[in-house]
Amino acid sequence: MILEKLTGKAYSELLNENILIPLGMKNTGYTESKTPIKKFAFGYDLSGVNPVIKKNYDVTVAFSAWGMYSTIEVLQKWNEELYTEKLLAKKYLDIYFTPYKDNWACDWMILKNKPFYYANDSSIATYRGGNFGPFECFTVRYAKERHSIVLMGNCSYSRAEEIIKNITGILFNKPYTLPKQSLQKTFSEILDKKGLPNASDDILNKAKDTNTYYISASEFLHLGYAYKYEKKDLKAAIQVFELMAKLFPSTYNAYDSEYFSDRSNVYGILGSCYMEDGQK
């Protein structure tokens, strides 16, 4: 808002003139309308057995916070250009990457005092992640070693941080683990064949095998809300939330409260569903 008032130009125009065009960052920009962008990726819901395409999200509601689109190649180029002085002289780059509040620099997290995942103790990690609906992006820069990792996803709960943790292990010749199976995805597959009650019993047994399965409260909650709001099946949603209470008995904050900030624990969600179902 300040930039637009001072210059009399649109934010997107300023980004293009001062950053994107000078650095040759193609297929990248700021979204100003609800009109779909050519070749824009669809978002997917993976809570069920088969992927479901989600409706296009209007990113203009987030203004400058989430309003940009890009590609992995261009974001990697952005990481590399930040080692140069094409945009900012060194003294300003130093300011740009200097934490001013806790570990926060100019919208980057800077970790100097402890290693980031499997990086070396002396490494300085600069990282940032974010999501909007099913879309997410995560980038990490190890300035001293000049390593960069960029991950983008178009489905909710793609476990980007787990992937980055293990890629970091590979880069620094440290231990890493192969991805585990999603317990929720396995649950959805059993659900499709056996129905909710039998699937719940099966999944409680499989949950004991922590070497094979990755167990995420967020993924199960997403499935429960799919039953409640999309399929309009409150009874089934209750069964999923009851299963969650058994899987995560000590987890009160069972999901990213971005979507339902007024009901941020599994017992509260289950209780509100009981009440809605007349089970007072």
Tab-separated table of C-alpha atoms in Angstrom:
chain	number	residue	atom	x	y	z
A	1	MET	CA	0.000	0.000	0.000
A	2	ILE	CA	2.871	2.383	0.818
A	3	LEU	CA	4.686	1.551	-2.424
A	4	GLU	CA	1.556	2.126	-4.504
A	5	LYS	CA	0.831	5.435	-2.793
A	6	LEU	CA	4.398	6.721	-3.187
A	7	THR	CA	4.850	5.677	-6.821
A	8	GLY	CA	1.328	5.812	-8.206
A	9	LYS	CA	1.937	2.375	-9.757
A	10	ALA	CA	0.315	-0.983	-9.100
A	11	TYR	CA	2.166	-3.447	-6.879
A	12	SER	CA	2.404	-5.969	-9.731
A	13	GLU	CA	3.933	-3.334	-12.007
A	14	LEU	CA	6.546	-2.464	-9.397
A	15	LEU	CA	7.465	-6.130	-8.915
A	16	ASN	CA	7.880	-6.594	-12.660
A	17	GLU	CA	9.939	-3.436	-13.194
A	18	ASN	CA	12.240	-3.764	-10.196
A	19	ILE	CA	12.678	-7.503	-9.613
A	20	LEU	CA	11.147	-9.962	-12.048
A	21	ILE	CA	12.197	-8.462	-15.406
A	22	PRO	CA	15.753	-7.429	-14.310
A	23	LEU	CA	16.390	-10.949	-12.986
A	24	GLY	CA	14.718	-12.709	-15.913
A	25	MET	CA	12.182	-14.421	-13.634
A	26	LYS	CA	9.641	-15.785	-16.126
A	27	ASN	CA	6.354	-17.561	-15.321
A	28	THR	CA	6.269	-15.567	-12.105
A	29	GLY	CA	4.083	-12.692	-11.065
A	30	TYR	CA	1.468	-11.206	-8.822
A	31	THR	CA	-2.155	-12.242	-9.275
A	32	GLU	CA	-4.555	-9.320	-9.582
A	33	SER	CA	-7.762	-10.990	-10.719
A	34	LYS	CA	-9.805	-14.172	-10.398
A	35	THR	CA	-9.006	-15.066	-14.013
A	36	PRO	CA	-7.098	-18.396	-14.085
A	37	ILE	CA	-3.463	-18.090	-15.116
A	38	LYS	CA	-2.360	-20.126	-18.136
A	39	LYS	CA	-0.886	-23.491	-17.084
A	40	PHE	CA	-1.715	-22.768	-13.444
A	41	ALA	CA	-1.618	-25.989	-11.390
A	42	PHE	CA	-4.784	-27.428	-9.908
A	43	GLY	CA	-4.981	-28.075	-6.194
A	44	TYR	CA	-5.883	-31.589	-5.052
A	45	ASP	CA	-7.594	-33.112	-2.034
A	46	LEU	CA	-5.949	-36.444	-1.181
A	47	SER	CA	-8.047	-37.271	1.888
A	48	GLY	CA	-9.943	-40.046	0.090
A	49	VAL	CA	-8.884	-43.012	-2.013
A	50	ASN	CA	-8.707	-41.007	-5.249
A	51	PRO	CA	-7.391	-37.447	-5.703
A	52	VAL	CA	-10.109	-34.804	-6.054
A	53	ILE	CA	-9.468	-31.527	-7.864
A	54	LYS	CA	-10.216	-28.533	-5.660
A	55	LYS	CA	-11.794	-25.381	-6.991
A	56	ASN	CA	-9.502	-22.542	-8.033
A	57	TYR	CA	-8.637	-20.297	-5.110
A	58	ASP	CA	-8.900	-16.539	-5.373
A	59	VAL	CA	-5.444	-15.520	-4.144
A	60	THR	CA	-6.249	-11.824	-4.459
A	61	VAL	CA	-7.933	-11.927	-1.044
A	62	ALA	CA	-4.503	-12.304	0.541
A	63	PHE	CA	-3.111	-9.281	-1.301
A	64	SER	CA	0.707	-9.198	-1.104
A	65	ALA	CA	0.984	-11.966	1.499
A	66	TRP	CA	0.169	-14.916	-0.806
A	67	GLY	CA	-0.549	-13.238	-4.108
A	68	MET	CA	2.428	-14.474	-6.163
A	69	TYR	CA	2.822	-17.534	-8.384
A	70	SER	CA	6.049	-19.058	-9.659
A	71	THR	CA	7.894	-22.275	-10.549
A	72	ILE	CA	10.586	-24.280	-8.782
A	73	GLU	CA	13.176	-23.284	-11.406
A	74	VAL	CA	12.489	-19.584	-10.918
A	75	LEU	CA	12.563	-19.816	-7.131
A	76	GLN	CA	15.918	-21.573	-7.379
A	77	LYS	CA	17.104	-18.719	-9.600
A	78	TRP	CA	15.873	-16.260	-6.939
A	79	ASN	CA	17.947	-18.094	-4.322
A	80	GLU	CA	21.039	-17.867	-6.523
A	81	GLU	CA	20.535	-14.192	-7.366
A	82	LEU	CA	20.508	-13.361	-3.650
A	83	TYR	CA	24.220	-14.257	-3.591
A	84	THR	CA	24.814	-11.414	-6.074
A	85	GLU	CA	24.353	-7.647	-5.870
A	86	LYS	CA	22.036	-7.336	-8.866
A	87	LEU	CA	19.165	-6.130	-6.683
A	88	LEU	CA	20.828	-4.876	-3.515
A	89	ALA	CA	24.338	-3.740	-2.633
A	90	LYS	CA	26.085	-5.908	-0.051
A	91	LYS	CA	25.389	-3.538	2.861
A	92	TYR	CA	21.664	-3.765	2.135
A	93	LEU	CA	21.803	-7.531	1.611
A	94	ASP	CA	23.372	-7.770	5.064
A	95	ILE	CA	20.437	-5.817	6.482
A	96	TYR	CA	18.012	-7.992	4.509
A	97	PHE	CA	19.385	-11.169	6.105
A	98	THR	CA	19.984	-9.822	9.628
A	99	PRO	CA	17.430	-10.991	12.230
A	100	TYR	CA	15.735	-8.044	13.912
A	101	LYS	CA	13.162	-9.926	16.005
A	102	ASP	CA	14.126	-13.290	17.481
A	103	ASN	CA	15.177	-15.253	14.359
A	104	TRP	CA	13.153	-13.152	11.915
A	105	ALA	CA	14.912	-11.157	9.209
A	106	CYS	CA	12.977	-9.587	6.290
A	107	ASP	CA	10.402	-12.389	6.150
A	108	TRP	CA	13.118	-15.044	6.385
A	109	MET	CA	13.869	-17.241	9.383
A	110	ILE	CA	17.613	-17.228	10.105
A	111	LEU	CA	19.084	-20.036	12.198
A	112	LYS	CA	22.664	-19.451	13.359
A	113	ASN	CA	22.745	-20.903	16.845
A	114	LYS	CA	21.652	-24.460	16.123
A	115	PRO	CA	21.833	-26.742	13.081
A	116	PHE	CA	18.776	-26.905	10.872
A	117	TYR	CA	17.755	-30.558	10.720
A	118	TYR	CA	20.839	-32.512	9.615
A	119	ALA	CA	23.028	-29.572	8.558
A	120	ASN	CA	26.479	-28.948	10.046
A	121	ASP	CA	26.697	-27.045	13.328
A	122	SER	CA	28.430	-24.134	11.599
A	123	SER	CA	25.810	-23.834	8.856
A	124	ILE	CA	23.503	-20.835	8.676
A	125	ALA	CA	20.051	-21.759	7.403
A	126	THR	CA	17.729	-19.191	5.854
A	127	TYR	CA	14.291	-20.598	5.265
A	128	ARG	CA	10.650	-19.741	4.640
A	129	GLY	CA	7.502	-21.699	4.017
A	130	GLY	CA	3.854	-20.973	3.446
A	131	ASN	CA	0.594	-22.381	2.174
A	132	PHE	CA	-2.712	-21.278	0.708
A	133	GLY	CA	-5.441	-23.877	0.443
A	134	PRO	CA	-3.857	-26.997	-1.085
A	135	PHE	CA	-0.824	-25.073	-2.370
A	136	GLU	CA	2.426	-24.767	-0.465
A	137	CYS	CA	6.017	-23.750	-0.969
A	138	PHE	CA	9.112	-24.185	1.168
A	139	THR	CA	12.628	-22.937	0.477
A	140	VAL	CA	15.848	-23.344	2.461
A	141	ARG	CA	19.214	-21.719	1.780
A	142	TYR	CA	22.512	-22.792	3.361
A	143	ALA	CA	24.515	-19.681	2.531
A	144	LYS	CA	27.984	-20.887	3.516
A	145	GLU	CA	27.718	-24.107	1.497
A	146	ARG	CA	25.533	-22.509	-1.205
A	147	HIS	CA	22.997	-25.303	-0.988
A	148	SER	CA	19.394	-24.485	-1.851
A	149	ILE	CA	16.265	-26.599	-1.555
A	150	VAL	CA	12.922	-25.583	-3.054
A	151	LEU	CA	9.763	-27.640	-2.674
A	152	MET	CA	6.337	-26.812	-4.069
A	153	GLY	CA	3.161	-28.819	-3.620
A	154	ASN	CA	-0.420	-28.694	-4.874
A	155	CYS	CA	-2.059	-30.993	-2.338
A	156	SER	CA	-2.576	-30.519	1.364
A	157	TYR	CA	-0.245	-32.243	3.835
A	158	SER	CA	2.540	-33.198	1.443
A	159	ARG	CA	5.003	-33.361	4.381
A	160	ALA	CA	7.398	-30.846	2.841
A	161	GLU	CA	9.390	-30.346	6.030
A	162	GLU	CA	9.988	-34.084	6.370
A	163	ILE	CA	11.290	-34.157	2.788
A	164	ILE	CA	13.551	-31.143	3.371
A	165	LYS	CA	14.910	-32.715	6.545
A	166	ASN	CA	15.998	-35.819	4.629
A	167	ILE	CA	17.351	-33.920	1.608
A	168	THR	CA	19.467	-31.923	4.070
A	169	GLY	CA	20.804	-35.195	5.447
A	170	ILE	CA	21.833	-36.272	1.949
A	171	LEU	CA	23.518	-32.905	1.213
A	172	PHE	CA	25.555	-33.002	4.428
A	173	ASN	CA	26.326	-36.745	4.376
A	174	LYS	CA	24.191	-37.262	7.467
A	175	PRO	CA	21.570	-39.941	8.219
A	176	TYR	CA	18.241	-39.798	6.446
A	177	THR	CA	15.137	-41.957	6.292
A	178	LEU	CA	12.877	-42.940	3.436
A	179	PRO	CA	9.298	-41.604	3.599
A	180	LYS	CA	6.796	-43.677	5.545
A	181	GLN	CA	3.309	-44.567	4.348
A	182	SER	CA	0.490	-42.251	5.353
A	183	LEU	CA	-1.740	-43.991	7.907
A	184	GLN	CA	-4.651	-41.796	6.836
A	185	LYS	CA	-4.203	-42.795	3.172
A	186	THR	CA	-4.093	-46.453	4.198
A	187	PHE	CA	-7.244	-45.835	6.271
A	188	SER	CA	-9.018	-44.370	3.234
A	189	GLU	CA	-8.137	-47.419	1.150
A	190	ILE	CA	-9.455	-49.842	3.810
A	191	LEU	CA	-12.480	-47.601	4.284
A	192	ASP	CA	-13.355	-47.950	0.620
A	193	LYS	CA	-13.456	-51.743	0.964
A	194	LYS	CA	-14.667	-52.458	4.500
A	195	GLY	CA	-16.612	-49.437	5.728
A	196	LEU	CA	-15.920	-47.165	8.674
A	197	PRO	CA	-16.260	-49.451	11.732
A	198	ASN	CA	-14.011	-52.210	10.346
A	199	ALA	CA	-11.537	-49.717	8.907
A	200	SER	CA	-11.220	-48.004	12.294
A	201	ASP	CA	-10.378	-51.305	14.026
A	202	ASP	CA	-7.789	-52.161	11.361
A	203	ILE	CA	-6.141	-48.761	11.542
A	204	LEU	CA	-5.773	-48.811	15.326
A	205	ASN	CA	-3.721	-51.989	14.938
A	206	LYS	CA	-1.628	-50.559	12.105
A	207	ALA	CA	-0.962	-47.396	14.113
A	208	LYS	CA	1.263	-49.450	16.417
A	209	ASP	CA	3.698	-49.976	13.527
A	210	THR	CA	5.449	-46.599	13.698
A	211	ASN	CA	8.334	-47.850	11.540
A	212	THR	CA	6.016	-48.247	8.553
A	213	TYR	CA	3.390	-45.544	9.014
A	214	TYR	CA	3.423	-41.779	9.253
A	215	ILE	CA	0.563	-40.657	11.507
A	216	SER	CA	-0.770	-37.128	11.099
A	217	ALA	CA	-3.648	-35.683	13.101
A	218	SER	CA	-4.097	-33.018	10.423
A	219	GLU	CA	-4.698	-35.600	7.707
A	220	PHE	CA	-7.357	-37.402	9.744
A	221	LEU	CA	-9.040	-34.149	10.677
A	222	HIS	CA	-9.142	-33.158	7.005
A	223	LEU	CA	-10.931	-36.449	6.262
A	224	GLY	CA	-13.412	-35.900	9.106
A	225	TYR	CA	-14.306	-32.451	7.827
A	226	ALA	CA	-14.680	-33.834	4.308
A	227	TYR	CA	-17.428	-36.112	5.651
A	228	LYS	CA	-19.004	-33.350	7.710
A	229	TYR	CA	-19.046	-30.471	5.244
A	230	GLU	CA	-18.637	-31.930	1.758
A	231	LYS	CA	-20.447	-35.270	2.026
A	232	LYS	CA	-22.897	-33.959	4.666
A	233	ASP	CA	-22.484	-37.233	6.593
A	234	LEU	CA	-22.326	-36.231	10.259
A	235	LYS	CA	-22.447	-39.823	11.570
A	236	ALA	CA	-19.402	-40.773	9.510
A	237	ALA	CA	-17.581	-37.599	10.565
A	238	ILE	CA	-18.200	-38.502	14.214
A	239	GLN	CA	-16.695	-41.939	13.659
A	240	VAL	CA	-13.563	-40.355	12.152
A	241	PHE	CA	-13.259	-37.891	15.037
A	242	GLU	CA	-13.783	-40.727	17.548
A	243	LEU	CA	-10.946	-42.577	15.849
A	244	MET	CA	-8.810	-39.439	16.117
A	245	ALA	CA	-9.447	-39.267	19.866
A	246	LYS	CA	-8.111	-42.834	20.166
A	247	LEU	CA	-5.136	-42.222	17.887
A	248	PHE	CA	-4.185	-38.884	19.470
A	249	PRO	CA	-5.424	-39.028	23.093
A	250	SER	CA	-3.004	-36.377	24.306
A	251	THR	CA	-3.141	-34.089	21.277
A	252	TYR	CA	-5.438	-31.198	22.034
A	253	ASN	CA	-4.233	-29.036	19.119
A	254	ALA	CA	-4.798	-31.662	16.459
A	255	TYR	CA	-4.559	-29.576	13.324
A	256	ASP	CA	-3.567	-26.340	11.683
A	257	SER	CA	-6.167	-23.986	13.166
A	258	GLU	CA	-5.978	-21.705	10.124
A	259	TYR	CA	-9.305	-23.012	8.848
A	260	PHE	CA	-11.305	-23.544	12.049
A	261	SER	CA	-9.623	-21.363	14.626
A	262	ASP	CA	-12.596	-21.506	17.006
A	263	ARG	CA	-12.455	-25.311	17.364
A	264	SER	CA	-8.785	-26.190	17.602
A	265	ASN	CA	-8.851	-29.493	19.485
A	266	VAL	CA	-10.092	-32.966	18.687
A	267	TYR	CA	-12.279	-33.214	21.803
A	268	GLY	CA	-13.943	-29.889	21.094
A	269	ILE	CA	-14.593	-30.937	17.497
A	270	LEU	CA	-15.994	-34.288	18.599
A	271	GLY	CA	-18.130	-32.646	21.283
A	272	SER	CA	-19.598	-30.105	18.884
A	273	CYS	CA	-20.460	-32.920	16.440
A	274	TYR	CA	-22.153	-34.909	19.241
A	275	MET	CA	-24.204	-31.849	20.130
A	276	GLU	CA	-25.104	-31.209	16.491
A	277	ASP	CA	-26.212	-34.847	16.237
A	278	GLY	CA	-28.429	-34.478	19.319
A	279	GLN	CA	-26.127	-36.558	21.526
A	280	LYS	CA	-26.103	-34.131	24.426
